[in-house]
Coordinates of C-alpha atoms and ligand atoms in Angstrom, one line a residue:
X1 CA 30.1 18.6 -25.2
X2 CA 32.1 15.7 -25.4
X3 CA 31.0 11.9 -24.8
X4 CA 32.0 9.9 -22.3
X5 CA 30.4 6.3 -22.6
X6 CA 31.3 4.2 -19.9
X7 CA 28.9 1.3 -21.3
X8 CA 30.4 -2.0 -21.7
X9 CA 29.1 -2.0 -25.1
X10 CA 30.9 1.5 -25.7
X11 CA 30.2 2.2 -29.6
X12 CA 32.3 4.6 -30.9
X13 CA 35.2 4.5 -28.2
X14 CA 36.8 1.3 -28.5
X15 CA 34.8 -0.6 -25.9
X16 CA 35.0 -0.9 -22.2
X17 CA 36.5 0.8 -20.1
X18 CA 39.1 -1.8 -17.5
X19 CA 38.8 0.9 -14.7
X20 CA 38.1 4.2 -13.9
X21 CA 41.3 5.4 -15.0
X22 CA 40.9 5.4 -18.7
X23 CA 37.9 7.5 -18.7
X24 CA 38.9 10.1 -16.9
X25 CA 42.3 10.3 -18.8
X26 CA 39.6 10.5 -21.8
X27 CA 37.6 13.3 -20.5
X28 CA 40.5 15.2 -19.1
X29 CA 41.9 14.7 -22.9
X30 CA 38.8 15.9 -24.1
X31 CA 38.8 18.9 -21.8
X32 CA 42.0 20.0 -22.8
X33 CA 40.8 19.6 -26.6
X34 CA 38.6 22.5 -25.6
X35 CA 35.2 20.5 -24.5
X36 CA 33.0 22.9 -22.2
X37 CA 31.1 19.7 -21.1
X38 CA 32.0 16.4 -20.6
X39 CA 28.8 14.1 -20.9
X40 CA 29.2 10.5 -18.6
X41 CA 26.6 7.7 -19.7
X42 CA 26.2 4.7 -18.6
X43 CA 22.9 3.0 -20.6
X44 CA 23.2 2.8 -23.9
X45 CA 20.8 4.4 -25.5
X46 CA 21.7 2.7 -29.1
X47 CA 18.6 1.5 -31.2
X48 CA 17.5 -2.3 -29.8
X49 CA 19.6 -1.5 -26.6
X50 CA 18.8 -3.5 -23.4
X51 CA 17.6 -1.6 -20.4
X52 CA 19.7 -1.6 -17.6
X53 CA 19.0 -1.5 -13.8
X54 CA 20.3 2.0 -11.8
X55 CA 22.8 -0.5 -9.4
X56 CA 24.5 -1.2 -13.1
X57 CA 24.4 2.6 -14.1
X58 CA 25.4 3.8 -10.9
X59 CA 28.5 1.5 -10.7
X60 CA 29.5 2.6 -14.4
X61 CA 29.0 6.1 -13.9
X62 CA 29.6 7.6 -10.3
X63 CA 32.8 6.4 -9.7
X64 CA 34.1 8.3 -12.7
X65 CA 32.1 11.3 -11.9
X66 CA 33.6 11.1 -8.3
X67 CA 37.0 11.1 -9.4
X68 CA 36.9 13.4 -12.3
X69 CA 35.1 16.5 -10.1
X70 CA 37.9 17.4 -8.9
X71 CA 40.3 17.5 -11.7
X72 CA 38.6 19.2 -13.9
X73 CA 36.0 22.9 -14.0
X74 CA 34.6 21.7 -17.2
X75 CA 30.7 21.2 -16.9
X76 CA 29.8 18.2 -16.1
X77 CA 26.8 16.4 -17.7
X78 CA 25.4 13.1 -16.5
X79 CA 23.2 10.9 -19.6
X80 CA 20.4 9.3 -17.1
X81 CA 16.5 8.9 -17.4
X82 CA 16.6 7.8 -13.8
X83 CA 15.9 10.1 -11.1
X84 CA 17.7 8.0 -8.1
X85 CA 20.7 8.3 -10.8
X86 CA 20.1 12.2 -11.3
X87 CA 19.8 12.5 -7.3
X88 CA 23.1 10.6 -6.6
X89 CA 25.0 12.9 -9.3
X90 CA 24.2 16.5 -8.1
X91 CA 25.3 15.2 -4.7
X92 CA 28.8 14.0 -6.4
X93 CA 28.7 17.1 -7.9
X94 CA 27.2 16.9 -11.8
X95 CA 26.2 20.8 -13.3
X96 CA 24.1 19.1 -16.2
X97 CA 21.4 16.7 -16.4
X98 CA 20.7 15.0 -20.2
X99 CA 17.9 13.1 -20.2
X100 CA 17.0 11.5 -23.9
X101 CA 13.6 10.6 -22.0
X102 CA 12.9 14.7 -21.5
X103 CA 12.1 14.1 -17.3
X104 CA 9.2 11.9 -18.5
X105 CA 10.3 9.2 -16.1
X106 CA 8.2 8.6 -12.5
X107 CA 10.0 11.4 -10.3
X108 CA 12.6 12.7 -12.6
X109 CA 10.7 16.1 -13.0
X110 CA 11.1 16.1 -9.6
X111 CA 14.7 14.5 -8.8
X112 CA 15.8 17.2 -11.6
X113 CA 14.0 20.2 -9.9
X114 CA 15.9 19.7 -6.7
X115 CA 19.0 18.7 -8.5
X116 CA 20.1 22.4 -8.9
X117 CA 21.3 20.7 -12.2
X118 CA 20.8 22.3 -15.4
X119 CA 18.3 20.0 -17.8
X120 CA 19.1 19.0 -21.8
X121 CA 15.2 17.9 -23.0
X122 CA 15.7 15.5 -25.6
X123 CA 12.7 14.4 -28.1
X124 CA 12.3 10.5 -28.7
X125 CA 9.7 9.3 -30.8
X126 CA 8.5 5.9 -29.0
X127 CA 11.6 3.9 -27.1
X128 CA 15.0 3.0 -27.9
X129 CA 14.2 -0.7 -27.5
X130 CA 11.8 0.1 -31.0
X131 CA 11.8 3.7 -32.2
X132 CA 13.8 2.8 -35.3
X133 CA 11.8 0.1 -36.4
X134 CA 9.0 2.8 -38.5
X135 CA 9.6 7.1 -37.6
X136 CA 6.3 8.8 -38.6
X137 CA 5.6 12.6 -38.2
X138 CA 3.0 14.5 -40.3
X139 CA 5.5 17.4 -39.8
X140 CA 8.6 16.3 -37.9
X141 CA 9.4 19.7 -37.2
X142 CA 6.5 21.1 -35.5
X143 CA 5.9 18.0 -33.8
X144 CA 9.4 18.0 -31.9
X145 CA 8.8 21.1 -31.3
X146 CA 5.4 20.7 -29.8
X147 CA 6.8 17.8 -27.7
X148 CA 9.7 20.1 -26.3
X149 CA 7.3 23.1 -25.5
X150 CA 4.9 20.3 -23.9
X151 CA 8.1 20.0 -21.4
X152 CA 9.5 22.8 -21.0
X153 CA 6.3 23.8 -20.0
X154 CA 6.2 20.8 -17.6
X155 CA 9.6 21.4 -15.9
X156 CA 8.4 25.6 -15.4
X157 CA 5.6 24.1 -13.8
X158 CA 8.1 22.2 -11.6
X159 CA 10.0 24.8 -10.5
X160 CA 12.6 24.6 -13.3
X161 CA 13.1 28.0 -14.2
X162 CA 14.3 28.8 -18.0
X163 CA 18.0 29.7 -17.2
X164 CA 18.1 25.9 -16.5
X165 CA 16.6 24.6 -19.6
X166 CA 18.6 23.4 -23.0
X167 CA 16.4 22.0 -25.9
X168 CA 17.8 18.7 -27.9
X169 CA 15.7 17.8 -31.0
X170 CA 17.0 14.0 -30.7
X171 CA 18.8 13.5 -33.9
X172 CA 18.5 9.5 -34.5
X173 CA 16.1 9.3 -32.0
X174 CA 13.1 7.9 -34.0
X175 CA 13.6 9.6 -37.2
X176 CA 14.4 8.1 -40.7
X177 CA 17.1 9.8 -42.4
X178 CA 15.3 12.2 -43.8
X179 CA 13.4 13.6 -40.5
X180 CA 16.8 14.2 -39.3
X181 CA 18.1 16.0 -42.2
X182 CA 15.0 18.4 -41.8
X183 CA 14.7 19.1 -38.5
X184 CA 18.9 19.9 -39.5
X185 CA 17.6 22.3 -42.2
X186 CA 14.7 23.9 -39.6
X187 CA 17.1 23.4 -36.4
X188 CA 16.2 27.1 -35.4
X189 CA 12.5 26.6 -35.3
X190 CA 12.7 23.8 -33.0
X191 CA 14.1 26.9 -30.5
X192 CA 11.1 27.6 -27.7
X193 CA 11.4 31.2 -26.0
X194 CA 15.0 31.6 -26.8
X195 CA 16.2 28.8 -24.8
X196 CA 19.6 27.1 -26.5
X197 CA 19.7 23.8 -28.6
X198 CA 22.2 21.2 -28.6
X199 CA 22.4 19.1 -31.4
X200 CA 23.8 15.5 -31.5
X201 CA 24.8 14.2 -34.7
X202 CA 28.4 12.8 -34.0
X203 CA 28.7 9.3 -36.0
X204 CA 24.9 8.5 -36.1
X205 CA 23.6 6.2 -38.6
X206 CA 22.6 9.1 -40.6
X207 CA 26.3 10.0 -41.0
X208 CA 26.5 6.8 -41.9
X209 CA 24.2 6.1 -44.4
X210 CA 25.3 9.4 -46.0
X211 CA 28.8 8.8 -46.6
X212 CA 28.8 5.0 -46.4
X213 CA 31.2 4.8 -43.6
X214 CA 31.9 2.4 -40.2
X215 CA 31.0 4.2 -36.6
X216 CA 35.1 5.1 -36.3
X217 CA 35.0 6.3 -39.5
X218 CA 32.4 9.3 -39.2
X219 CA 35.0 12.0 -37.8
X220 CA 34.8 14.0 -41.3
X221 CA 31.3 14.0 -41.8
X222 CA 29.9 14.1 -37.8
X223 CA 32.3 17.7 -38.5
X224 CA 30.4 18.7 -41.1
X225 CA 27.2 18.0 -39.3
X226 CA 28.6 19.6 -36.3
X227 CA 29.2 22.8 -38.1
X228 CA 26.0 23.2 -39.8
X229 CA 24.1 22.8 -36.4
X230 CA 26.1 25.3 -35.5
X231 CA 25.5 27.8 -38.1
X232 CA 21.5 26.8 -38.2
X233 CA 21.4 28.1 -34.3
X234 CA 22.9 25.0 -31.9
X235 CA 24.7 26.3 -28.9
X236 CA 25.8 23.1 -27.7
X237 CA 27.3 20.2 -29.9
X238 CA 27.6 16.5 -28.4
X239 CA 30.3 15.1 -30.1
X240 CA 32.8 12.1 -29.9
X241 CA 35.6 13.8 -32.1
X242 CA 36.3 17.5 -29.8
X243 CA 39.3 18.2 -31.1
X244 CA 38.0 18.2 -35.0
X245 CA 34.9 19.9 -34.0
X246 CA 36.9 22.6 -31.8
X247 CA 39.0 23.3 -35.0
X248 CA 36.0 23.5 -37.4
X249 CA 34.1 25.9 -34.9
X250 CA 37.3 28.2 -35.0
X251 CA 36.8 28.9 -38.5
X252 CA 33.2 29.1 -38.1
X253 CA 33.9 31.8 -35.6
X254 CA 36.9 33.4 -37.7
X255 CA 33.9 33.7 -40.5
X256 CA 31.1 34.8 -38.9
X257 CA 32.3 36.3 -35.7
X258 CA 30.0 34.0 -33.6
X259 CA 29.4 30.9 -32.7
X260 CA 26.7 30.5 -35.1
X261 CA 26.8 33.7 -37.0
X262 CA 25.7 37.0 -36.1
X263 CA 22.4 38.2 -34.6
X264 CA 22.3 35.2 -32.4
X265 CA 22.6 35.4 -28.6
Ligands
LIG1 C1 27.2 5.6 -33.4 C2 27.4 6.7 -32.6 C3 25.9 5.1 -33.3 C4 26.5 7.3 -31.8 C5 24.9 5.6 -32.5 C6 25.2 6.7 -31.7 C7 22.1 12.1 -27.9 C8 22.2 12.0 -26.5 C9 22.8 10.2 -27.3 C10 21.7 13.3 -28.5 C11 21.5 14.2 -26.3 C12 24.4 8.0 -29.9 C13 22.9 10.3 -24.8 C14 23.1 8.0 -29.1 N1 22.5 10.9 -28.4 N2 21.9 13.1 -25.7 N3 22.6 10.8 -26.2 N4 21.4 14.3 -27.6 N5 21.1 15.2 -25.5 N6 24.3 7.1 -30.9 O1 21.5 13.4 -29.7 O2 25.3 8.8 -29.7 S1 23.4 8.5 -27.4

């Protein structure tokens, strides 16, 4: 999965986008890298980030989703906790719906459910406004996984039925460094019923903090990270850097003859 951020306080891809056209030159470049998914956000969702209001994420995000349906058969993914957001993508034509909130916004269970979309549940401890300020977990990995079984739970209820569902433990996502380097060591026991796991690491403050680098300079170790989600059971990797991570998966593969080594589905 590769990310798209059409914020105007883009992180990790050299700021804002003038017009539509760059971004989808980006996601068709990333597509032709060998990205399965192309994942469009339009609220940042970076620690102490600002809300913004859906006319704002709608304007960032739909006229790039519009455009780049067309060109491309790649899955596309749309980064929204806003059901009038998740309504107006399935009709533009969005497969994939990742929500870092986990459909626990007013109507998104719903919105998502009649979407057709597939789901990514992401777990957040507290709000990105906050959630950094002081992570606690008795035992981070059971409790993600709690949380995610709490809603998968809630979207089979809704009509979401399992073929639909992808599990995201929310790397960064309130959790100190070393939360995130467990639930990384346990990744495969966050798994509920067999449904897959995406893992996002790609130039997170963790990668940071262990290598000492700037967000640009993460490529080397948001591959390594990628890689050993990969081999500890993630199916689906969002990542800024597709082309690295394609090549590193290639040798995974040449290894192990899997994705993420054999005996897995
Ligand atoms: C530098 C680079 C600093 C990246 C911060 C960041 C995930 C996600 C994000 C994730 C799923 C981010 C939308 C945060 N992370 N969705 N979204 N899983 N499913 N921060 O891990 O990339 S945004």
């Amino acid at each position: 999965m590769g990310v798209l951020n059409l914020t105007p306080d883009s992180f990790s891809d050299g700021g804002h986008y003038a017009g539509t056209d760059p971004a989808l030159a980006r996601a068709l470049a990333m597509a032709a890298e060998g990205a399965a998914i192309i994942d469009l956000g339009g609220e940042s969702t970076r620690p102490g980030a600002a809300p913004v209001t859906v006319e704002e994420e709608r304007s960032r995000v739909l006229p790039v989703l519009e455009r780049l349906r067309p060109r491309t058969r790649a899955i596309l993914s749309i980064d929204t906790r806003k059901p009038e957001l998740m309504r107006a993508a399935a009709a533009a034509g969005a497969d994939l719906i990742n929500d870092v909130y986990a459909l626990r916004a007013p109507g998104a269970l719903e919105a998502a459910a009649e979407s057709g979309c597939a789901v990514c549940l992401m777990h957040m401890q507290g709000e990105p406004r906050t959630m950094q300020r002081a992570p606690q977990y008795t035992d981070v990995v059971s409790e993600v996984r709690a949380f995610l079984k709490e809603r998968v739970e809630a979207c089979r209820a809704a009509g979401i039925a399992d073929e639909r569902l992808v599990l995201d433990p929310g790397f960064g996502f309130g959790k100190t460094l070393e939360h995130n380097l467990t639930l990384l060591r346990h990744l495969e026991e966050v798994r509920i019923d067999g449904l897959p796991i995406l893992a996002g690491l790609s130039r997170k403050s963790m990668i940071g903090t262990i290598t000492g680098k700037l967000s640009e300079e993460r490529v080397h170790g948001s591959v390594a990270a990628a890689l050993m989600a990969a081999q500890n059971g993630a199916r689906i990797l969002r990542v800024h850097d597709v082309a690295a991570t394609v090549d590193a998966l290639k040798v995974l593969q040449a290894v192990t003859g899997g994705p993420g080594g054999p005996g897995r589905q």
